[in-house]
Amino acid sequence: MNIQMVDLKGQYHAIKSEIDTAINDVIESSAFINGPAVSQFAKELAAYNKVAYVVPCANGTDALQLAMMALDLVPGDEVIVPSFTYVATAEVIALLGLTPVFVDVNPSDFLVSPTKIKESITPKTKAIVPVHLFGQCADMESIMAIAREHGLYVIEDTAQAIGAVYTFKDGTTKKAGTMGDIGTTSFFPSKNLGCYGDGGAMFTNDEQLATRLKMIANHGQRVKYYHDIIGVNSRLDTVQAAILRVKLPHLDQYSANRNRSAEYYDKALGHYKSIVTPVRVESSTHVFHQYTLKCIGFDREELKAFLQQKSIPSMVYYPVPLHLQKGYAQYGFATGSFPVSEQLADQVLSLPIHTEQTEEELSYIVENVKDFLHTKGLN
Ligand SMILES: *Cc1c(COP(=O)(O)O)cnc(C)c1O
């Protein structure tokens, strides 16, 4: 059996003729840069997300950078980010001369803790970047309330949770990335809505912000060769947009497939005390970008090696929390600063989850995880 963390080839083969036609059409038209598929995809994604504006860009890291630039943050401003996330979230903050202020996450659901956000606010705080980690939304009800109270911007990093739905206490629902001032996402191939290279986008309901984001992504110009502000070059390829147009109508089915795999794992592994299966939060649906276990009372590297011997890949997202990364030592956080993130970095292990998983594959993975636990006398 050929078990993979993600099966991009299998997913492609299921929609091959549509994809091939879409790619060929772009090549035939030769509209490689800003061809019609780019704005068509932006409109379709805006409709899907029920958001006023989608501004495409080159990747999810750029999307975060452009968002910070559009909000006029200046060096010295503090931006609050979880310490347990992918580095891109903090990287752009540092690159722009802003100060990343790390905060801890919840031990149960890995999501940024609103209490810790509140405790970290200073007069210099300008923005909060919640990350909808592994596929479900952070506690946006509380985060938006904190942001309103303190006059802070909210940039949602939605790279892992496109399509997740958040329900507020009053019953209104919103898609991940459409609750704050700007939402950012990535179309990296292995993301839930992935293209065949790099891609990204920003979401906003604010017309002025949308205009600024578009200008910044396009060398700071609205009219060609008139550069009103300093921008960058960050575009979504037409070929990638054409691929994404084919894939977007499948996104909800992809999320359903991921949920089906997650439920299989939950059912088979949920009763063990030594491996904690993912906790679902009440206010958000889960699109299972990752299915992440917590390994309790044993070395997860042993489980990883055991599975590898059976040709089952597994991954550690993420082995080092951001505040302990060498590149971020200048911000002065020592070991012990964020105990939950530090413990999670030692305990987490993600099992393969993707849109094409068969019951046979899931069963093989589960039986081997159980085998490991039984061999070790764990329950
Ligand atoms: C993937 C990812 C990004 C960056 O996206 P790229 O397209 O690879 O630049 C940012 N934040 C999170 C949480 C991610 O998972």
Coordinates of N, CA and C in Angstrom, one line a residue, residues 38 126 130 238:
V38 N -7.9 35.0 -13.4 CA -7.6 35.5 -12.1 C -8.7 36.3 -11.5
K126 N -1.0 46.9 17.9 CA -1.8 47.5 16.8 C -2.7 46.4 16.2
P130 N -4.9 36.0 14.6 CA -5.3 34.6 15.0 C -5.0 33.7 13.8
T238 N -2.0 33.1 -13.9 CA -3.3 32.8 -14.6 C -3.5 31.3 -14.6

